[in-house]
Short mmCIF file of C-alpha atoms in Angstrom, two decimals:
data_model
loop_
_atom_site.label_atom_id
_atom_site.label_comp_id
_atom_site.label_asym_id
_atom_site.label_seq_id
_atom_site.Cartn_x
_atom_site.Cartn_y
_atom_site.Cartn_z
CA MET A 1 -139.91 237.20 166.77
CA THR A 2 -141.60 237.43 170.06
CA HIS A 3 -141.44 240.65 172.04
CA PRO A 4 -139.56 239.74 175.62
CA ALA A 5 -141.85 240.07 179.04
CA HIS A 6 -138.60 242.71 179.78
CA ARG A 7 -136.73 244.61 177.62
CA SER A 8 -133.23 244.95 178.24
CA ARG A 9 -132.41 248.77 178.38
CA ARG A 10 -129.08 248.62 179.92
CA VAL A 11 -126.70 250.63 180.30
CA ALA A 12 -123.47 249.86 177.88
CA GLY A 13 -120.34 251.42 177.67
CA PHE A 14 -117.96 250.72 175.50
CA LEU A 15 -114.23 251.73 175.55
CA ALA A 16 -113.34 251.19 171.90
CA LEU A 17 -109.36 252.39 171.76
CA LEU A 18 -109.16 251.56 168.31
CA GLY A 19 -107.03 254.29 166.91
CA ALA A 20 -105.12 257.59 168.40
CA ALA A 21 -108.41 259.66 168.19
CA GLY A 22 -111.75 259.70 169.68
CA LEU A 23 -115.41 260.72 169.05
CA LEU A 24 -117.53 261.07 172.08
CA VAL A 25 -120.68 260.77 170.96
CA THR A 26 -123.29 260.32 173.46
CA ALA A 27 -126.80 258.46 172.45
CA LYS A 28 -129.92 258.25 174.15
CA ALA A 29 -132.48 255.87 172.83
CA ALA A 30 -136.49 257.57 173.57
CA THR A 31 -137.49 255.72 175.74
CA ALA A 32 -134.33 254.78 178.05
CA PRO A 33 -134.62 255.70 181.54
CA SER A 34 -130.90 257.05 181.34
CA PRO A 35 -128.26 257.89 178.40
CA ARG A 36 -126.61 255.08 177.15
CA PRO A 37 -122.99 257.60 177.08
CA VAL A 38 -121.03 254.89 173.71
CA LEU A 39 -117.49 256.51 172.49
CA LEU A 40 -117.28 255.57 169.00
CA ALA A 41 -113.53 255.65 167.91
CA SER A 42 -112.42 256.49 164.97
CA GLY A 43 -110.03 255.10 162.89
CA PRO A 44 -106.00 257.14 162.42
CA ALA A 45 -107.36 257.85 158.78
CA GLY A 46 -109.20 260.05 157.14
CA PRO A 47 -112.27 262.48 158.69
CA THR A 48 -114.85 260.58 160.32
CA ALA A 49 -119.03 260.95 161.37
CA THR A 50 -121.20 259.02 163.19
CA THR A 51 -124.53 258.39 162.10
CA PRO A 52 -127.65 257.50 163.63
CA SER A 53 -129.32 255.28 161.55
CA GLY A 54 -132.35 256.76 160.42
CA ARG A 55 -134.96 253.37 160.09
CA PRO A 56 -136.40 252.93 163.83
CA GLY A 57 -138.50 249.80 163.20
CA PRO A 58 -142.10 248.97 164.59
CA GLY A 59 -142.59 249.78 167.89
CA ARG A 60 -138.82 250.11 169.67
CA ALA A 61 -137.22 253.26 170.50
CA THR A 62 -134.07 252.87 168.48
CA THR A 63 -131.55 255.47 167.00
CA ALA A 64 -129.44 257.68 168.70
CA ALA A 65 -132.07 260.29 169.18
CA GLY A 66 -128.93 262.28 171.09
CA ALA A 67 -126.20 262.38 168.61
CA PRO A 68 -125.32 265.68 167.72
CA ALA A 69 -126.25 267.62 164.07
CA SER A 70 -122.65 267.17 163.57
CA THR A 71 -122.95 264.08 163.19
CA ALA A 72 -124.33 264.31 159.78
CA ARG A 73 -121.95 263.77 156.52
CA PRO A 74 -119.20 266.13 156.07
CA THR A 75 -120.25 268.58 152.80
CA GLY A 76 -118.25 268.19 149.94
CA ALA A 77 -116.69 264.43 150.96
CA PRO A 78 -117.56 261.83 149.10
CA ALA A 79 -119.72 259.41 150.82
CA GLY A 80 -117.51 255.97 150.25
CA ALA A 81 -114.02 257.77 150.37
CA LEU A 82 -114.55 258.16 154.32
CA THR A 83 -114.11 256.47 157.78
CA ARG A 84 -117.13 256.33 159.46
CA THR A 85 -119.21 254.71 162.29
CA VAL A 86 -122.99 254.42 162.06
CA LEU A 87 -125.07 253.21 165.02
CA GLY A 88 -127.50 249.78 163.59
CA THR A 89 -131.41 250.26 164.93
CA ALA A 90 -132.46 248.13 168.27
CA GLU A 91 -133.05 244.99 167.23
CA ASP A 92 -135.97 242.92 169.40
CA VAL A 93 -134.83 239.46 170.04
CA SER A 94 -137.20 236.75 171.88
CA TYR A 95 -134.49 237.13 174.74
CA GLY A 96 -133.68 241.02 174.37
CA THR A 97 -132.67 243.43 172.70
CA VAL A 98 -129.84 244.14 170.20
CA GLN A 99 -127.91 246.93 168.46
CA VAL A 100 -125.11 247.02 166.80
CA SER A 101 -122.31 250.24 165.55
CA VAL A 102 -120.62 250.04 162.25
CA LYS A 103 -117.61 251.37 161.29
CA LEU A 104 -117.47 251.42 157.55
CA ARG A 105 -114.46 252.66 155.41
CA HIS A 106 -114.39 253.08 152.09
CA GLY A 107 -118.27 251.89 152.72
CA ARG A 108 -117.17 249.26 153.82
CA ILE A 109 -116.91 247.33 157.40
CA VAL A 110 -114.44 247.51 159.06
CA ASP A 111 -115.03 246.82 162.40
CA VAL A 112 -118.84 245.98 164.40
CA THR A 113 -119.34 246.60 168.28
CA ALA A 114 -121.97 245.95 170.08
CA VAL A 115 -124.01 248.85 171.68
CA GLN A 116 -126.67 246.57 173.35
CA LEU A 117 -126.86 242.43 173.94
CA PRO A 118 -129.11 240.47 176.08
CA SER A 119 -128.48 240.36 179.62
CA GLY A 120 -129.96 237.14 179.71
CA GLY A 121 -127.99 233.54 179.62
CA ARG A 122 -125.60 232.10 182.18
CA SER A 123 -123.93 234.78 183.02
CA SER A 124 -123.69 238.44 181.23
CA GLN A 125 -120.72 238.60 181.35
CA LEU A 126 -120.69 235.59 178.69
CA ALA A 127 -123.55 237.49 176.99
CA ALA A 128 -120.88 240.39 176.96
CA TYR A 129 -118.19 237.60 174.90
CA SER A 130 -119.72 236.84 172.13
CA ALA A 131 -120.22 239.83 169.76
CA PRO A 132 -116.39 241.69 170.24
CA LEU A 133 -115.46 238.19 168.35
CA LEU A 134 -115.26 240.10 165.08
CA ARG A 135 -113.73 242.98 166.39
CA GLN A 136 -110.91 240.67 168.03
CA GLU A 137 -111.13 239.24 164.82
CA VAL A 138 -110.39 243.07 162.86
CA LEU A 139 -107.78 243.61 165.71
CA ALA A 140 -106.04 239.90 165.21
CA ALA A 141 -105.16 241.58 161.37
CA GLN A 142 -102.84 243.92 163.31
CA SER A 143 -101.35 241.25 165.37
CA ALA A 144 -98.08 239.39 163.56
CA ARG A 145 -98.67 236.48 165.28
CA ILE A 146 -102.56 235.78 165.01
CA ASP A 147 -105.00 236.09 161.52
CA THR A 148 -108.15 235.49 162.55
CA VAL A 149 -110.01 234.42 165.08
CA SER A 150 -112.35 231.11 165.93
CA GLY A 151 -115.24 231.31 168.85
CA ALA A 152 -118.95 231.03 170.05
CA SER A 153 -120.12 233.61 168.18
CA TYR A 154 -122.93 236.34 168.70
CA THR A 155 -125.86 235.25 166.03
CA SER A 156 -129.29 236.88 165.39
CA GLN A 157 -131.64 237.65 162.83
CA GLY A 158 -131.98 240.52 164.77
CA TYR A 159 -127.39 241.14 165.27
CA ALA A 160 -127.77 241.40 160.99
CA GLN A 161 -130.37 242.97 161.28
CA SER A 162 -128.61 245.80 163.03
CA VAL A 163 -126.09 245.56 161.17
CA GLN A 164 -127.72 245.93 158.04
CA SER A 165 -129.50 249.38 158.83
CA ALA A 166 -126.29 250.55 159.76
CA LEU A 167 -125.29 250.06 156.18
CA ASP A 168 -128.96 250.95 154.86
CA ALA A 169 -128.39 254.29 156.73
CA ALA A 170 -124.62 254.83 155.70
CA ARG A 171 -125.94 254.32 151.90
CA SER A 172 -128.31 256.63 152.28
CA MET B 1 -103.95 244.27 145.15
CA THR B 2 -102.28 242.21 147.15
CA ARG B 3 -105.49 241.57 150.14
CA GLY B 4 -108.97 242.03 149.43
CA LEU B 5 -110.87 242.46 152.72
CA ARG B 6 -114.77 242.08 152.62
CA LEU B 7 -117.75 242.12 156.12
CA VAL B 8 -120.47 240.23 155.10
CA ALA B 9 -123.77 240.67 157.10
CA THR B 10 -125.48 237.67 156.84
CA MET B 11 -126.76 233.95 158.29
CA GLY B 12 -127.30 235.82 161.49
CA THR B 13 -123.55 237.51 161.84
CA VAL B 14 -121.06 238.60 160.16
CA VAL B 15 -118.59 236.73 158.21
CA THR B 16 -115.38 238.33 156.63
CA ILE B 17 -113.71 237.08 153.46
CA ASP B 18 -109.70 237.75 154.33
CA VAL B 19 -108.46 236.85 150.11
CA ARG B 20 -103.67 236.99 150.78
CA THR B 21 -103.15 236.09 147.20
CA ALA B 22 -102.12 239.02 145.25
CA LEU B 23 -104.66 239.46 142.35
CA PRO B 24 -105.72 242.23 139.80
CA ALA B 25 -108.11 244.28 141.73
CA ALA B 26 -110.64 243.61 138.93
CA GLU B 27 -110.12 239.81 139.85
CA MET B 28 -110.16 240.64 143.40
CA ARG B 29 -113.08 242.24 143.37
CA THR B 30 -115.37 239.51 141.27
CA ALA B 31 -113.33 236.56 143.85
CA LEU B 32 -114.61 238.64 147.18
CA ASP B 33 -118.63 239.48 144.64
CA ARG B 34 -118.84 235.90 144.41
CA ALA B 35 -117.59 234.60 147.29
CA GLU B 36 -120.07 237.19 148.97
CA GLN B 37 -123.20 235.75 146.98
CA VAL B 38 -122.59 232.42 147.82
CA LEU B 39 -123.38 233.17 151.51
CA HIS B 40 -126.31 235.21 150.77
CA ARG B 41 -127.78 232.88 148.88
CA ALA B 42 -127.62 230.38 152.12
CA GLU B 43 -128.79 232.30 154.11
CA LEU B 44 -131.87 232.52 151.83
CA MET B 45 -131.93 228.54 151.16
CA PHE B 46 -131.02 227.60 155.18
CA SER B 47 -132.30 230.88 157.34
CA THR B 48 -134.98 229.49 159.90
CA TYR B 49 -135.70 233.14 160.10
CA ARG B 50 -136.62 233.71 156.71
CA PRO B 51 -140.05 232.12 156.52
CA GLY B 52 -139.81 231.63 152.27
CA SER B 53 -136.42 230.18 152.86
CA TRP B 54 -136.54 225.93 151.69
CA VAL B 55 -136.20 225.16 155.44
CA SER B 56 -138.29 227.17 156.26
CA ARG B 57 -141.26 225.68 153.20
CA LEU B 58 -139.52 222.28 154.77
CA ARG B 59 -140.49 222.53 158.13
CA ARG B 60 -143.46 223.74 157.68
CA GLY B 61 -144.63 220.81 155.55
CA GLU B 62 -145.06 223.19 152.59
CA VAL B 63 -142.41 221.16 150.04
CA GLY B 64 -141.32 217.52 150.36
CA THR B 65 -137.90 216.22 150.29
CA ASP B 66 -138.21 215.08 146.60
CA GLU B 67 -138.89 218.65 145.87
CA LEU B 68 -135.65 220.74 147.20
CA PRO B 69 -132.98 221.77 145.55
CA ALA B 70 -129.54 220.18 145.20
CA GLU B 71 -127.85 222.16 147.61
CA VAL B 72 -130.62 222.12 150.44
CA SER B 73 -130.57 218.15 149.83
CA ARG B 74 -127.17 217.50 149.91
CA VAL B 75 -126.84 219.77 153.33
CA LEU B 76 -129.75 217.89 154.58
CA ALA B 77 -128.15 214.33 153.38
CA LEU B 78 -124.29 216.08 155.85
CA CYS B 79 -126.28 216.58 158.66
CA GLY B 80 -127.44 212.98 158.32
CA GLN B 81 -124.27 211.58 158.11
CA VAL B 82 -122.51 213.78 161.19
CA ALA B 83 -125.57 212.72 163.27
CA GLU B 84 -124.93 208.58 162.61
CA LEU B 85 -121.08 209.77 163.02
CA THR B 86 -121.95 210.94 166.50
CA ASP B 87 -124.22 208.58 167.41
CA GLY B 88 -126.82 211.70 167.10
CA ALA B 89 -124.43 213.69 169.49
CA PHE B 90 -125.28 216.07 166.11
CA SER B 91 -128.61 216.47 164.42
CA ALA B 92 -130.89 218.21 162.09
CA ARG B 93 -133.63 217.10 164.33
CA TRP B 94 -132.98 218.53 167.26
CA ARG B 95 -136.10 220.39 167.84
CA SER B 96 -138.73 219.12 170.43
CA ASP B 97 -141.09 219.09 166.72
CA ARG B 98 -138.49 217.94 165.08
CA THR B 99 -138.67 219.23 161.77
CA PRO B 100 -135.11 219.93 160.22
CA ASP B 101 -132.97 222.58 160.98
CA PRO B 102 -129.61 222.05 159.98
CA THR B 103 -128.19 225.46 161.24
CA GLY B 104 -125.65 223.15 163.24
CA LEU B 105 -123.60 222.91 160.02
CA VAL B 106 -124.46 225.32 157.65
CA LYS B 107 -121.88 228.20 158.58
CA GLY B 108 -119.54 226.31 157.92
CA TRP B 109 -120.79 224.31 155.26
CA ALA B 110 -121.12 228.44 153.43
CA ALA B 111 -117.67 228.81 153.89
CA GLY B 112 -116.58 226.28 152.85
CA ARG B 113 -118.52 226.74 149.64
CA ALA B 114 -117.40 230.61 149.08
CA GLY B 115 -113.57 229.22 150.26
CA ARG B 116 -113.49 226.54 146.99
CA LEU B 117 -115.07 229.19 145.01
CA LEU B 118 -112.62 231.73 146.01
CA SER B 119 -109.65 228.73 144.77
CA ALA B 120 -111.64 228.76 141.66
CA LEU B 121 -111.51 232.44 140.77
CA GLY B 122 -107.64 232.41 141.53
CA ALA B 123 -107.78 233.49 145.87
CA VAL B 124 -105.55 230.46 146.70
CA ASP B 125 -104.73 231.80 149.65
CA HIS B 126 -107.72 232.64 151.51
CA CYS B 127 -109.76 232.56 154.73
CA VAL B 128 -113.38 232.82 155.11
CA ASN B 129 -114.05 233.56 159.02
CA ALA B 130 -117.84 232.73 159.66
CA ALA B 131 -118.55 234.40 163.20
CA GLY B 132 -116.25 231.28 163.92
CA ASP B 133 -116.55 228.49 161.83
CA LEU B 134 -113.41 229.01 159.90
CA ALA B 135 -112.45 228.00 155.77
CA LEU B 136 -108.32 228.27 154.65
CA ALA B 137 -106.40 227.92 152.67
CA GLY B 138 -102.76 228.52 151.30
CA ARG B 139 -101.19 231.65 153.24
CA PRO B 140 -101.40 234.50 154.44
CA ALA B 141 -98.27 236.07 154.09
CA PRO B 142 -95.00 234.20 152.23
CA GLY B 143 -93.72 231.93 154.55
CA HIS B 144 -95.75 231.89 157.14
CA GLY B 145 -99.03 229.18 157.66
CA TRP B 146 -102.94 230.86 158.66
CA ARG B 147 -102.55 230.72 163.35
CA VAL B 148 -106.05 230.79 164.48
CA GLY B 149 -106.64 232.26 167.90
CA ILE B 150 -108.46 230.83 169.93
CA ALA B 151 -112.02 232.68 171.85
CA ASP B 152 -111.37 232.14 175.40
CA PRO B 153 -115.72 232.35 176.22
CA ARG B 154 -114.54 233.39 180.43
CA ALA B 155 -113.22 236.31 179.68
CA PRO B 156 -114.26 238.98 176.55
CA GLY B 157 -111.02 239.49 173.97
CA ALA B 158 -109.40 236.61 175.61
CA LEU B 159 -108.42 234.06 173.22
CA LEU B 160 -107.15 229.83 174.99
CA GLY B 161 -104.23 230.36 172.07
CA ALA B 162 -103.77 229.62 168.60
CA VAL B 163 -103.94 226.94 166.44
CA GLY B 164 -101.35 227.20 163.91
CA SER B 165 -101.31 224.72 159.83
CA VAL B 166 -97.91 222.57 160.16
CA ASP B 167 -96.32 220.51 156.93
CA GLY B 168 -99.05 217.23 156.64
CA PHE B 169 -101.73 218.87 159.06
CA PRO B 170 -104.16 219.65 158.73
CA VAL B 171 -105.23 217.28 155.84
CA GLY B 172 -105.29 219.19 153.21
CA ALA B 173 -103.38 222.46 154.45
CA GLY B 174 -102.18 224.31 152.17
CA GLY B 175 -103.06 222.69 148.90
CA ARG B 176 -107.04 221.75 149.64
CA GLY B 177 -107.35 224.21 152.71
CA TRP B 178 -108.51 223.55 156.21
CA ALA B 179 -111.30 224.36 158.57
CA VAL B 180 -111.92 225.59 162.22
CA ALA B 181 -114.62 225.34 164.32
CA THR B 182 -115.62 226.70 167.78
CA SER B 183 -118.91 225.76 169.84
CA GLY B 184 -119.37 227.16 172.75
CA ILE B 185 -120.95 229.04 175.38
CA ALA B 186 -122.79 232.64 173.63
CA GLU B 187 -126.13 234.88 173.83
CA ARG B 188 -128.23 232.50 175.51
CA GLY B 189 -125.88 230.66 177.28
CA ARG B 190 -126.90 227.54 176.73
CA HIS B 191 -128.47 227.13 173.66
CA VAL B 192 -126.95 224.36 172.26
CA VAL B 193 -129.38 221.39 172.42
CA ASP B 194 -128.74 217.70 173.10
CA PRO B 195 -130.58 216.29 170.53
CA ARG B 196 -131.03 212.77 172.18
CA THR B 197 -132.05 214.84 175.44
CA GLY B 198 -133.58 217.74 174.46
CA ARG B 199 -131.83 219.39 177.17
CA PRO B 200 -129.22 221.82 176.94
CA ALA B 201 -125.70 220.50 176.90
CA THR B 202 -123.53 221.14 180.20
CA GLY B 203 -120.00 220.17 180.82
CA LEU B 204 -118.66 222.02 178.38
CA LEU B 205 -117.74 225.19 178.03
CA SER B 206 -116.20 225.33 173.94
CA ALA B 207 -114.86 222.74 172.54
CA THR B 208 -112.14 224.09 169.08
CA VAL B 209 -112.32 221.16 166.22
CA VAL B 210 -109.83 221.45 163.14
CA GLY B 211 -109.67 219.10 160.13
CA PRO B 212 -110.33 219.09 156.23
CA ASP B 213 -113.40 220.17 156.26
CA PRO B 214 -115.48 223.03 157.05
CA ALA B 215 -119.08 221.95 157.12
CA LEU B 216 -117.45 218.44 158.91
CA ALA B 217 -116.19 221.05 161.21
CA ASP B 218 -118.94 222.82 162.38
CA GLY B 219 -120.77 219.97 162.94
CA LEU B 220 -118.31 218.10 165.19
CA ALA B 221 -117.76 221.01 166.94
CA THR B 222 -121.62 220.92 167.66
CA ALA B 223 -121.84 217.72 168.30
CA LEU B 224 -118.76 218.23 170.80
CA LEU B 225 -120.70 220.59 172.94
CA ALA B 226 -123.67 218.35 173.31
CA ALA B 227 -121.58 215.57 173.83
CA GLY B 228 -120.39 217.29 177.09
CA PRO B 229 -118.74 214.51 178.99
CA ALA B 230 -118.29 212.14 176.59
CA ALA B 231 -116.38 214.32 173.79
CA ALA B 232 -113.14 213.13 174.68
CA GLU B 233 -114.32 210.20 173.75
CA LEU B 234 -116.19 211.05 169.98
CA LEU B 235 -113.05 213.26 168.94
CA ASP B 236 -110.95 209.64 169.49
CA ARG B 237 -113.59 208.83 166.31
CA TRP B 238 -112.82 211.55 164.50
CA ARG B 239 -108.72 211.61 165.20
CA PRO B 240 -107.79 208.77 162.55
CA ALA B 241 -109.92 211.56 159.29
CA GLY B 242 -107.97 213.53 160.40
CA TRP B 243 -109.46 215.54 163.07
CA ARG B 244 -108.11 217.59 165.91
CA GLY B 245 -109.82 219.31 169.15
CA CYS B 246 -109.12 220.50 172.37
CA LEU B 247 -112.07 221.49 174.85
CA LEU B 248 -112.49 223.78 177.59
CA THR B 249 -114.68 221.98 180.30
CA ASP B 250 -117.27 223.61 183.00
CA SER B 251 -114.12 223.54 185.40
CA GLY B 252 -112.41 225.77 183.21
CA GLN B 253 -110.59 222.89 182.67
CA LEU B 254 -108.44 222.55 179.26
CA VAL B 255 -108.03 219.31 177.20
CA ASP B 256 -105.93 219.47 174.41
CA PRO B 257 -104.59 216.25 173.66
CA ASP B 258 -102.90 216.69 170.45
CA GLY B 259 -101.00 219.99 171.86
CA LEU B 260 -103.38 221.41 169.13
CA LEU B 261 -102.64 225.16 171.52
CA SER B 262 -99.99 226.76 171.38
CA PRO B 263 -99.22 230.66 172.89
CA PRO B 264 -101.24 233.14 171.21
CA ALA B 265 -98.41 235.65 171.11
CA PRO B 266 -96.06 236.99 174.02
CA ALA B 267 -98.10 239.08 175.48
CA SER B 268 -96.45 242.47 174.51
CA SER B 269 -97.55 241.74 170.61
CA ALA B 270 -101.30 240.06 171.09
CA HIS B 271 -102.36 242.47 174.21
CA GLY B 272 -100.24 245.47 174.41
CA ASP B 273 -100.47 246.29 170.40
CA ASN B 274 -103.50 246.25 170.55
CA PRO B 275 -104.43 247.76 174.53
CA SER B 276 -108.66 246.38 172.97
CA VAL B 277 -108.09 243.15 172.82
CA GLY B 278 -107.61 242.67 176.39
CA SER B 279 -109.07 245.05 178.37
CA ARG B 280 -112.86 245.14 177.15
CA GLY B 281 -115.60 243.45 179.29
#
């Protein structure tokens, strides 16, 4: 995996309006020129915590260093029995940076959203389109008329690694 | 349990295993576990990101084709068959160094393997969605067939339409399972290379196919995107074997000769209930 000549550290704002309750978290990478506001929505079921992944990769400024301390797992709640959103590490891929946040319920993924995506490619709009496929798929499950979604997908080792790091952090 | 859902981070993406057959909890868990293992095994065998995968070792010349496990040999043979059936618009040897890389159909192949295992374990109503490459069987709910939304590559969250199973089509729907695959412009722009020219494919924003086999569906969708202007003609040759498809051209024209797509749902249902589908940018 090569390091890119320039790293995409663009501000990525996300409005994830899944549930009625919303939890605002400001996540700021240490070397990012500006804060990245991230709005992580929690599902209606159960308490929610947002945990920055604690596994920064080599040479990366990755985790949500600015996340408030209150995002730790609530004491007394079993690890697998709540809905929470975990930020994965930022992974450098040859054409930019990939970072996801993963929402888990009872320890299983129920949603993945991209916090950072490579800004290159044919257009930034098309680059932004691909990662939400999974989100769309998750939402399709709530529509009586659509059961799932097919589309050109976001695939890279970095994407899978960022998801995995969030899972690792959630289980640690 | 009436529904089993698992999302698996593997093969560079996240794969959804969605079982709708009502099974005892232990059987459901076993079925999901075994299907997940199939996906991870595929990653270990085929990933070009893993130096130790069989494909990586083959590409470095450390192993010969006669030393490969049967599954890897079968996938490479399948790549060769799809290459012949697409006049080379699909090829495992699409890289400039001509080393074999079956990435163009391995996600569909893995989804199909996982789906067949689910059926064998009693989870006969299922959808394995390998980030756009789908293996489907049975029904999502009594009295309903699976309906698959096809993403619009021009508008995040929007759909071009939906594909559903109807009696007799796709071939094998209901009993043997069927497949949907979409190939298109994704994260790196034009990331599908036309193996015959070595240059990025042009002409189409996306190609969707529906047919009886997930591995072939993945390969055919890849080939159609690479074929660009010749995609409709290529699709005609697959039609007698039970394949259908629709194409979105660079100019935004939707080519859907078989009327595959129907409106996904009334606007109030598809988007109104889930505002984040329609409003994300």
